[in-house]
CSV table of C-alpha atoms in Angstrom, one decimal:
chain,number,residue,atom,x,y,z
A,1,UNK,CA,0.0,0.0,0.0
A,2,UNK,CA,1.3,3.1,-0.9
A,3,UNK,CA,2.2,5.7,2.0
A,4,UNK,CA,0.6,9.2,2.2
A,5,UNK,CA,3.2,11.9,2.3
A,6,UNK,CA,3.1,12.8,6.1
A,7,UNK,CA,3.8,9.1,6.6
A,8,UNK,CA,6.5,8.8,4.9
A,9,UNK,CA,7.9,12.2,6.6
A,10,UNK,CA,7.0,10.5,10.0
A,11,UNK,CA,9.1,7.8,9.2
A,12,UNK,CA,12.2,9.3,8.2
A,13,UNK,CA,12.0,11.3,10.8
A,14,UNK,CA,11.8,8.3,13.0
A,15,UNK,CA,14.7,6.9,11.2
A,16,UNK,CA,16.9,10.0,10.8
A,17,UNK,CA,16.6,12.1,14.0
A,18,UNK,CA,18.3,9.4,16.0
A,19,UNK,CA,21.4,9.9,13.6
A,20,UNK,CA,20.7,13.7,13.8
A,21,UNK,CA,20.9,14.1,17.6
A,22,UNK,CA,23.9,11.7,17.9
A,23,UNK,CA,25.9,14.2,16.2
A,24,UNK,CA,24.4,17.3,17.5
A,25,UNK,CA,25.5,15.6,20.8
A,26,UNK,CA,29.3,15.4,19.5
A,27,UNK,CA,28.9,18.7,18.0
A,28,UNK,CA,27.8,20.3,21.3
A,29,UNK,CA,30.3,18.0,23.2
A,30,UNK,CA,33.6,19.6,21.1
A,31,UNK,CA,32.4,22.9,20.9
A,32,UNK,CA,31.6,23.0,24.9
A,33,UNK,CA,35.0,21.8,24.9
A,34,UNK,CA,36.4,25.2,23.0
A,35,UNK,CA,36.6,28.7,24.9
A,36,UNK,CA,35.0,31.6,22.5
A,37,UNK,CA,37.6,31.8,19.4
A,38,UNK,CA,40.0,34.3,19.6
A,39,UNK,CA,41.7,36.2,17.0
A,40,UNK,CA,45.0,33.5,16.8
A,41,UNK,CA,42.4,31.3,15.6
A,42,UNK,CA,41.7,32.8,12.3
A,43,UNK,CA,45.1,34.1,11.2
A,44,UNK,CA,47.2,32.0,9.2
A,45,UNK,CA,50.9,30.4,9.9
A,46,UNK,CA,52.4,33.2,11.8
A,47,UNK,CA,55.8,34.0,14.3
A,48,UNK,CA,56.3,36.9,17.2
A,49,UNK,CA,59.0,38.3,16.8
A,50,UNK,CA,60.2,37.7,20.6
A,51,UNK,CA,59.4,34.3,20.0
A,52,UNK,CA,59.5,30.8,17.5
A,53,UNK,CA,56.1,29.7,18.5
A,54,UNK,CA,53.4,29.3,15.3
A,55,UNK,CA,49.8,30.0,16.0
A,56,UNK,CA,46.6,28.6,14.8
A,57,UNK,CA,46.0,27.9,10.8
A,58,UNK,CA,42.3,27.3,10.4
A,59,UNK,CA,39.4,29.2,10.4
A,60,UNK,CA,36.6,27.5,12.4
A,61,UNK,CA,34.3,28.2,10.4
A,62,UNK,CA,36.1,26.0,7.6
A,63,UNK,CA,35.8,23.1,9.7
A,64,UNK,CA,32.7,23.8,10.7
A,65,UNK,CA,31.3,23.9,7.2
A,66,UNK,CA,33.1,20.8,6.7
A,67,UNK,CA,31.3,19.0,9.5
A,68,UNK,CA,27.9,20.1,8.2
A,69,UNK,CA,28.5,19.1,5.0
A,70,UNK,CA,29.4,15.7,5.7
A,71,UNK,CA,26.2,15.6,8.1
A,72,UNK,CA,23.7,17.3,4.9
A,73,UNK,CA,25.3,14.2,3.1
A,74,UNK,CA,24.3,11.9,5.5
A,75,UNK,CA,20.8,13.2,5.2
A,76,UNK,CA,20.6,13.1,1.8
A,77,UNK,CA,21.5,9.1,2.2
A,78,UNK,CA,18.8,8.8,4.9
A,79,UNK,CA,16.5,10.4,2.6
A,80,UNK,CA,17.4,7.9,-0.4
A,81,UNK,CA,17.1,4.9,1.8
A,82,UNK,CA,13.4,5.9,2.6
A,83,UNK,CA,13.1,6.1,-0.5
A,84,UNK,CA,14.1,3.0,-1.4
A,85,UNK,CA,12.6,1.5,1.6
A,86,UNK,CA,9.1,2.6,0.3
A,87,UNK,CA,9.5,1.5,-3.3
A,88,UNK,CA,10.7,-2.1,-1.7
A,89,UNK,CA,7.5,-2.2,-0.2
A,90,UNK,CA,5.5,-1.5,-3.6
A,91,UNK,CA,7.7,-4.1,-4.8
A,92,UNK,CA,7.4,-7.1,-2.0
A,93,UNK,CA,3.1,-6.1,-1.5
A,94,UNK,CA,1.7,-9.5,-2.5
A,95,UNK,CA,-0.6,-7.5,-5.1
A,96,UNK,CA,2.2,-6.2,-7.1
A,97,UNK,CA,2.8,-7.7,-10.5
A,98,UNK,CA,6.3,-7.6,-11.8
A,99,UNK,CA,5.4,-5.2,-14.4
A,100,UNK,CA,4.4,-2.8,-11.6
A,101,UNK,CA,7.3,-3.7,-9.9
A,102,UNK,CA,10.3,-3.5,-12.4
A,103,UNK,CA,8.8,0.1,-12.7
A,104,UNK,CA,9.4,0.8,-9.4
A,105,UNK,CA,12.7,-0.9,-9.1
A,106,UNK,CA,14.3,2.0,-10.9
A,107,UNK,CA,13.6,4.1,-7.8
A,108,UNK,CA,15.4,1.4,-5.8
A,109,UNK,CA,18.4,1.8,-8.4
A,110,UNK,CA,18.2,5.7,-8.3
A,111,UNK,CA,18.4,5.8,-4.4
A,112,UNK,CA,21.4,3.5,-4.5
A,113,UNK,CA,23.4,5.4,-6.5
A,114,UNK,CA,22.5,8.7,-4.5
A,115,UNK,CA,23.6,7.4,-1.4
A,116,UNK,CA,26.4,6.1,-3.0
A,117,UNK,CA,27.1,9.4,-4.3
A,118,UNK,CA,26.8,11.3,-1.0
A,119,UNK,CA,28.5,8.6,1.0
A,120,UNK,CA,31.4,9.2,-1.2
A,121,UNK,CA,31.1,12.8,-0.6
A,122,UNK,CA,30.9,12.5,2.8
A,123,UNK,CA,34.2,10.1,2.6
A,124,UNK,CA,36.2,12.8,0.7
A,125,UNK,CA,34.7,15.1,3.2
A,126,UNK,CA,36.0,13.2,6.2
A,127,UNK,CA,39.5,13.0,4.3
A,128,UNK,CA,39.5,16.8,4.2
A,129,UNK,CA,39.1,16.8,7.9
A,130,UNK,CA,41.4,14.4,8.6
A,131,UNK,CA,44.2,16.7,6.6
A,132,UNK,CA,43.2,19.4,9.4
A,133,UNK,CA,43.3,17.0,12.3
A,134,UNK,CA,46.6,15.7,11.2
A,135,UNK,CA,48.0,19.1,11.2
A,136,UNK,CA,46.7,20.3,14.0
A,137,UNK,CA,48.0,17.9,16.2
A,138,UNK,CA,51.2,18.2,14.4
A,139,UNK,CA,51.5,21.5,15.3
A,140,UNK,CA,50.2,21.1,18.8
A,141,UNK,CA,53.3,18.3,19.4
A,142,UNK,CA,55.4,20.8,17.6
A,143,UNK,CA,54.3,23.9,20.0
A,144,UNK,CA,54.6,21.8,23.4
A,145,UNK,CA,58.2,20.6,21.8
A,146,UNK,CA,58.9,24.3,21.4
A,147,UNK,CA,57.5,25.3,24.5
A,148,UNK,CA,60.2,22.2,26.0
A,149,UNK,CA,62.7,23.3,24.6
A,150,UNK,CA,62.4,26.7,25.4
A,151,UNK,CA,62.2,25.4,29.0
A,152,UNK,CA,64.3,22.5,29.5
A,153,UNK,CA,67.5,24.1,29.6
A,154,UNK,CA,66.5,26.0,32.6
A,155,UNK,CA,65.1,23.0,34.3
A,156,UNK,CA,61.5,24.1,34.7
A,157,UNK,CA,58.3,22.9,33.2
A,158,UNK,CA,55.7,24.3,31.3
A,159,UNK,CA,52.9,22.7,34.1
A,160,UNK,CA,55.2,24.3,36.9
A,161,UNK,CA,54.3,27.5,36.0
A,162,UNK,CA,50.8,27.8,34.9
A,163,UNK,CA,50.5,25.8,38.3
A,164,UNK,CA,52.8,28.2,40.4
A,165,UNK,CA,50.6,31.2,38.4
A,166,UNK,CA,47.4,29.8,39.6
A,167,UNK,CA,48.4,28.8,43.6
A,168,UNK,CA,51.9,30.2,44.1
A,169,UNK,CA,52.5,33.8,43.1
A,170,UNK,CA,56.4,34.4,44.7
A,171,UNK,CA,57.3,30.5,43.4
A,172,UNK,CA,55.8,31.6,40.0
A,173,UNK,CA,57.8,34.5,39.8
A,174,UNK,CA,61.1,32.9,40.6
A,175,UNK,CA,60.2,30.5,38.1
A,176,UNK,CA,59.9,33.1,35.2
A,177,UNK,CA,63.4,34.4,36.7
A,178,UNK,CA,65.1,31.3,36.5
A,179,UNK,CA,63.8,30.2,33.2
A,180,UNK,CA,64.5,34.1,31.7
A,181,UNK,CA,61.2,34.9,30.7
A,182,UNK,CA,59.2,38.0,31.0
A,183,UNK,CA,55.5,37.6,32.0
A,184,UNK,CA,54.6,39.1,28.6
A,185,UNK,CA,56.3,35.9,26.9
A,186,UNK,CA,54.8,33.2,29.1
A,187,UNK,CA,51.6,34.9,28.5
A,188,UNK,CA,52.3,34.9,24.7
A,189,UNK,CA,53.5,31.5,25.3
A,190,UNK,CA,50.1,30.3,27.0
A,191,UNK,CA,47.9,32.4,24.7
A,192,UNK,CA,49.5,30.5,21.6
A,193,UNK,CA,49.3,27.1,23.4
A,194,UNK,CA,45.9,27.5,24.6
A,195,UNK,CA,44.9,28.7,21.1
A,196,UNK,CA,46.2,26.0,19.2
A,197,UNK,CA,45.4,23.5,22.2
A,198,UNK,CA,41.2,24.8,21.1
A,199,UNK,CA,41.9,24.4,17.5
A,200,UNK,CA,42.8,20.9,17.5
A,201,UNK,CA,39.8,20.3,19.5
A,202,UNK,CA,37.5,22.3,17.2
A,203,UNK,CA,39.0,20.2,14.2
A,204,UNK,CA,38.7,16.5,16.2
A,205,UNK,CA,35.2,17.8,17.5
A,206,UNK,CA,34.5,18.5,13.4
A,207,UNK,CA,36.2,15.5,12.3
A,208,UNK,CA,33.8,12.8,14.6
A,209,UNK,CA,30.7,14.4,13.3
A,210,UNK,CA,31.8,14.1,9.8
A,211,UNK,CA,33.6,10.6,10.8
A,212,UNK,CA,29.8,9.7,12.1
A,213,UNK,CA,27.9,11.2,9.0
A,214,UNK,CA,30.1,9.6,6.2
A,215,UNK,CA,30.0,6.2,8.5
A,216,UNK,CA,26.3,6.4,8.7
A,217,UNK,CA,26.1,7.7,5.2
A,218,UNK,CA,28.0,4.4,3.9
A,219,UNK,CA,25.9,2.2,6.3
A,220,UNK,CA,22.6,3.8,4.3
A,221,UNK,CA,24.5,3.0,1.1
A,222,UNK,CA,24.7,-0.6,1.7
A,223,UNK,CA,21.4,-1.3,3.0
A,224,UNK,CA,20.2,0.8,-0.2
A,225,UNK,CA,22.4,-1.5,-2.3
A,226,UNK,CA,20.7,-4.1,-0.3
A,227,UNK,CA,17.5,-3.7,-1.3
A,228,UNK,CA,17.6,-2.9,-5.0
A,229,UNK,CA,18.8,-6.5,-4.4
A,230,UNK,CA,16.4,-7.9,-2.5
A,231,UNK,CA,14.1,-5.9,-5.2
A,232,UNK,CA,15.8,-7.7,-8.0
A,233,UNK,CA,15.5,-10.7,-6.6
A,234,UNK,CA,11.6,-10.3,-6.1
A,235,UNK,CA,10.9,-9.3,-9.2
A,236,UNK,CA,12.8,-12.4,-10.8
A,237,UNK,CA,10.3,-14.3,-8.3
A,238,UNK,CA,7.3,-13.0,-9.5
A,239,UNK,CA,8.0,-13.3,-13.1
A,240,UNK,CA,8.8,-17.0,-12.8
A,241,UNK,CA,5.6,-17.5,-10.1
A,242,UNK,CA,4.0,-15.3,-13.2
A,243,UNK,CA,5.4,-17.8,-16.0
A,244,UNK,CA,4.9,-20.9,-13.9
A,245,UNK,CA,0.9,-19.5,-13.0
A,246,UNK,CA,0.5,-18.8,-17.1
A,247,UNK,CA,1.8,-22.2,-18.0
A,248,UNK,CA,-0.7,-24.1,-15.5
A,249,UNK,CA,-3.7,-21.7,-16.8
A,250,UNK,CA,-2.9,-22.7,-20.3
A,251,UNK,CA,-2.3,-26.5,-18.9
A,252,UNK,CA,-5.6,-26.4,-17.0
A,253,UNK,CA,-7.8,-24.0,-20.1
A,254,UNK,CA,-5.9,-27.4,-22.6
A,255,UNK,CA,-7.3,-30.5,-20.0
A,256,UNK,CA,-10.4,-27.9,-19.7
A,257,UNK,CA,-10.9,-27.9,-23.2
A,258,UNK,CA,-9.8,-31.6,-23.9
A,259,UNK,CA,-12.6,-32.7,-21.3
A,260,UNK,CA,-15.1,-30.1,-22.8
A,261,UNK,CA,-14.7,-31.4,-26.0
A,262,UNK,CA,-14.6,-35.2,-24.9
A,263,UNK,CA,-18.4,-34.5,-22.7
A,264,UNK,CA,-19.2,-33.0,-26.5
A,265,UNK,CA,-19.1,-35.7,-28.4
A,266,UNK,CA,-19.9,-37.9,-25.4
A,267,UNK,CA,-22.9,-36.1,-25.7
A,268,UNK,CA,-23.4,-36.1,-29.4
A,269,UNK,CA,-22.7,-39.9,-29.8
A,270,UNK,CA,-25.4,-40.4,-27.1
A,271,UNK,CA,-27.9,-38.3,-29.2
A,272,UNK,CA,-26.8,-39.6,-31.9
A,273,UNK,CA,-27.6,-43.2,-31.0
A,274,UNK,CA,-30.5,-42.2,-29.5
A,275,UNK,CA,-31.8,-41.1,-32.2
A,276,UNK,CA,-31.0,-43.6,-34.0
A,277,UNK,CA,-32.2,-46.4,-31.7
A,278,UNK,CA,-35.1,-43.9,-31.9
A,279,UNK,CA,-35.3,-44.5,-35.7
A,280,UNK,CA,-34.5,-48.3,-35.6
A,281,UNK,CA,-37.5,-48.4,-32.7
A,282,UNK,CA,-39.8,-46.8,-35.1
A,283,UNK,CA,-39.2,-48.6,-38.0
A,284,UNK,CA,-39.2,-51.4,-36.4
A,285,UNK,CA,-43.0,-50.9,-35.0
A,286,UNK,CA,-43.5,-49.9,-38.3
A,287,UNK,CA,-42.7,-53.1,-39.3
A,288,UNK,CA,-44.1,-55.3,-37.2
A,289,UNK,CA,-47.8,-52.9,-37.0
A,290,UNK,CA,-47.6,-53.8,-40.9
A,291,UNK,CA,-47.0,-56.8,-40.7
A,292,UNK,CA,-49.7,-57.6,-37.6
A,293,UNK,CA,-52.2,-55.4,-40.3
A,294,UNK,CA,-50.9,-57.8,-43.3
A,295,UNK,CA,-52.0,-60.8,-40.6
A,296,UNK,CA,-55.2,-59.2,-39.5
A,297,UNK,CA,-56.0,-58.8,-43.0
A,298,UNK,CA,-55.2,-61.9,-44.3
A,299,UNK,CA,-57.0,-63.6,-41.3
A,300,UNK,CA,-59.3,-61.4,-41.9
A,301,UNK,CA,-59.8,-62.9,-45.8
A,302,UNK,CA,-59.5,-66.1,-44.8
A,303,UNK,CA,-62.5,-65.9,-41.9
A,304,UNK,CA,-64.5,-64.3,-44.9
A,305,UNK,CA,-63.5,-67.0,-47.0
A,306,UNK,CA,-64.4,-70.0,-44.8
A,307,UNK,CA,-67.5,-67.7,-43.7
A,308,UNK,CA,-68.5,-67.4,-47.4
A,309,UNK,CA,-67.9,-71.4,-48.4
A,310,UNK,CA,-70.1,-72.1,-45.7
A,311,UNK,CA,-72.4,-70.3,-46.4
A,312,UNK,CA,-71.9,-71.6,-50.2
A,313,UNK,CA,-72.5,-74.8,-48.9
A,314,UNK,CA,-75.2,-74.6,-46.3
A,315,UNK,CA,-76.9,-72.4,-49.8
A,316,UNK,CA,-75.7,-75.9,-51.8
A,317,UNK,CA,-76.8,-78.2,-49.1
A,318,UNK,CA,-80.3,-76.8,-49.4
A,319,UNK,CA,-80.6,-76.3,-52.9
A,320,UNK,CA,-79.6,-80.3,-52.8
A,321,UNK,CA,-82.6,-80.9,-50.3
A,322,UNK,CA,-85.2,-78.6,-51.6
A,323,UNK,CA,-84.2,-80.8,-55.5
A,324,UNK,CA,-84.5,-84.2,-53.4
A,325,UNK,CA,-87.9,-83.5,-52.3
A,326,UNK,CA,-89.0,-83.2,-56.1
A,327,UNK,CA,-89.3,-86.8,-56.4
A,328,UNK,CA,-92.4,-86.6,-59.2
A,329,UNK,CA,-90.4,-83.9,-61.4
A,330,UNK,CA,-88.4,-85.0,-63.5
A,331,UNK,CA,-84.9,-84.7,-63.2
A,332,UNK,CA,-83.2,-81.7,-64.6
A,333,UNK,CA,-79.5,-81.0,-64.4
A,334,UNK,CA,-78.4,-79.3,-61.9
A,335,UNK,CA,-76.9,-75.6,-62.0
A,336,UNK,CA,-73.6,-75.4,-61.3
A,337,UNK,CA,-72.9,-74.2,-57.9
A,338,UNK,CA,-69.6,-71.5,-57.6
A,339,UNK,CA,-67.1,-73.6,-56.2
A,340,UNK,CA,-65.9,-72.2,-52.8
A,341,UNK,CA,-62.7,-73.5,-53.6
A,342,UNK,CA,-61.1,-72.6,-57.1
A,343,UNK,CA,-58.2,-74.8,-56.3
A,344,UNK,CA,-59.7,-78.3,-55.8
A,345,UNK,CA,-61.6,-81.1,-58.2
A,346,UNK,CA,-65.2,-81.1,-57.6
A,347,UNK,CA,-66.8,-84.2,-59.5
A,348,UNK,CA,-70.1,-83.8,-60.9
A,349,UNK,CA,-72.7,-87.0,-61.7
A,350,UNK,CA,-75.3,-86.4,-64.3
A,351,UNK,CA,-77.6,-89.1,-65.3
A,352,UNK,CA,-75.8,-90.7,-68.0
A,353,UNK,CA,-72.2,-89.5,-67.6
A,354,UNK,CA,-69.6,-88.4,-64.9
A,355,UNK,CA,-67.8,-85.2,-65.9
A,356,UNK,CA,-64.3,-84.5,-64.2
């Protein structure tokens, strides 16, 4: 789900103020640590003439700007991560499609190659700083060797006097006398010390803060790096779970179609010889209610038949009795009768001849 613009502020805030305050915290630690700069501080290498000792070589303001640069790099990682973080998001939400997702992936690859960019910054930033801090404590060994040797000879030591000065006024005096200073030169001496003494911790207090922001910087670069990883890797995922869902849809749309087609002509074969046993029942009732009307009919015909030779013969039968009662007439010959049956031999007797 994609986050509304005052979330995504809340969480980078949650995510970057952490990092924020922890070098505020080292900023305000080294600065507390540095009395208000004096004029030594911002004037380049420079010698007294009653004396061989170099003052400060930095403005703080240099180092300063340093620092926050390094730091406004850091943010801009932070920022770039959150960036990234949120496209990942896009990327790994179950809904996303990997067409959807290889657009957003170019985000991912944007962000990497910011925070790349300002880690590196904040790198050559640090390396800057770490010029300055080298320096300055070369110069600070170099001034307390100076200060030694200025000393030594005399047998007294540098502590001995700002010690004496602060608790033993007569002893501090005799000290100045028997190492041949004036109290203008030991106060030139502890002004120059002093100064370059704040310097170097103005430039270490500047170089942890950047030393925190390019670290932090890098650490955002990597997890960035990470996760247009992570983000390729997904994306590679859901095209094969994409490919692999495609091929079993067309798999399961083929058996589909191989089982719809089968059921089809399942179906029409049934019909089919349904309608033809349909067909073959109806022809065959045609068949046998022709030939059960051929049988009544001819059973039919033959009941007339037998019906109508008896009735032939019964009529013959009488015509035979009615003639035999004529016993006084005399004897004429007989009418034919129909024969009742065309097929047989009926023999017929006249009175002086047989006829076949």
């Amino acid at each position: 789900m994609r986050l509304s613009r005052s979330s995504r502020n809340r969480n980078i805030r949650r995510y970057t103020l952490p990092q924020i305050a922890g070098i505020v915290v080292i900023s305000a630690y080294g600065i507390g640590q540095i009395t208000t700069p004096t004029y030594a501080l911002l004037t380049d290498v420079a010698a007294t003439e009653s004396s061989n000792i170099t003052t400060a070589f930095v403005f703080p303001s240099t180092v300063d700007h340093i620092a926050n640069q390094a730091s406004e790099a850091m943010k801009l990682a932070a920022w770039q991560r959150e960036a990234a973080r949120e496209a990942l998001a896009e990327i790994t939400d179950k809904n996303t499609d990997s067409e959807t997702a290889e657009g957003r992936i170019g985000g991912i690859q944007e962000a990497a190659a910011q925070t790349r960019e300002a880690a590196a910054g904040a790198a050559a930033l640090l390396a800057e700083l770490q010029g300055y801090l080298t320096r300055s404590q070369l110069e600070l060994e170099q001034q307390v060797n100076e200060v030694n040797q200025r000393l030594s000879p005399y047998e007294v030591d540098f502590n001995q006097l700002t010690t004496a000065q602060n608790n033993a006024i007569p002893v501090f005096e005799q000290l100045l006398s028997q190492a041949n200073l004036t109290l203008g030169e030991f106060q030139e001496m502890v002004r120059k010390l002093s100064s370059i003494r704040r310097v170097d911790a103005y430039v270490q207090a500047a170089y942890h803060q950047a030393s925190t922001a390019a670290e932090q910087a890098r650490s955002y670069a990597d997890e960035t790096s990470l996760m247009h990883t992570e983000a390729a890797d997904v994306i590679q995922g859901l095209k094969e779970a994409e490919k692999k869902a495609k091929l079993e849809a067309e798999e399961k749309a083929k058996l589909e179609a191989g089982k719809k087609a089968k059921l089809e002509a399942e179906e029409k074969a049934k019909l089919e010889a349904e309608k033809k046993a349909k067909l073959e029942a109806e022809e065959k009732a045609k068949l046998e209610s022709e030939k059960k009307a051929k049988l009544e009919a001819e059973e039919k015909a033959k009941l007339e038949a037998e019906e109508k030779a008896k009735l032939e013969a019964e009529e013959k039968a009488k015509l035979e009795a009615e003639e035999q009662a004529k016993p006084d007439k005399a004897a004429e010959p007989e009418a034919p009768v129909p024969d009742a049956n065309p097929d047989s031999i009926t023999v017929k007797t006249g009175e002086k001849q047989d006829v076949f």
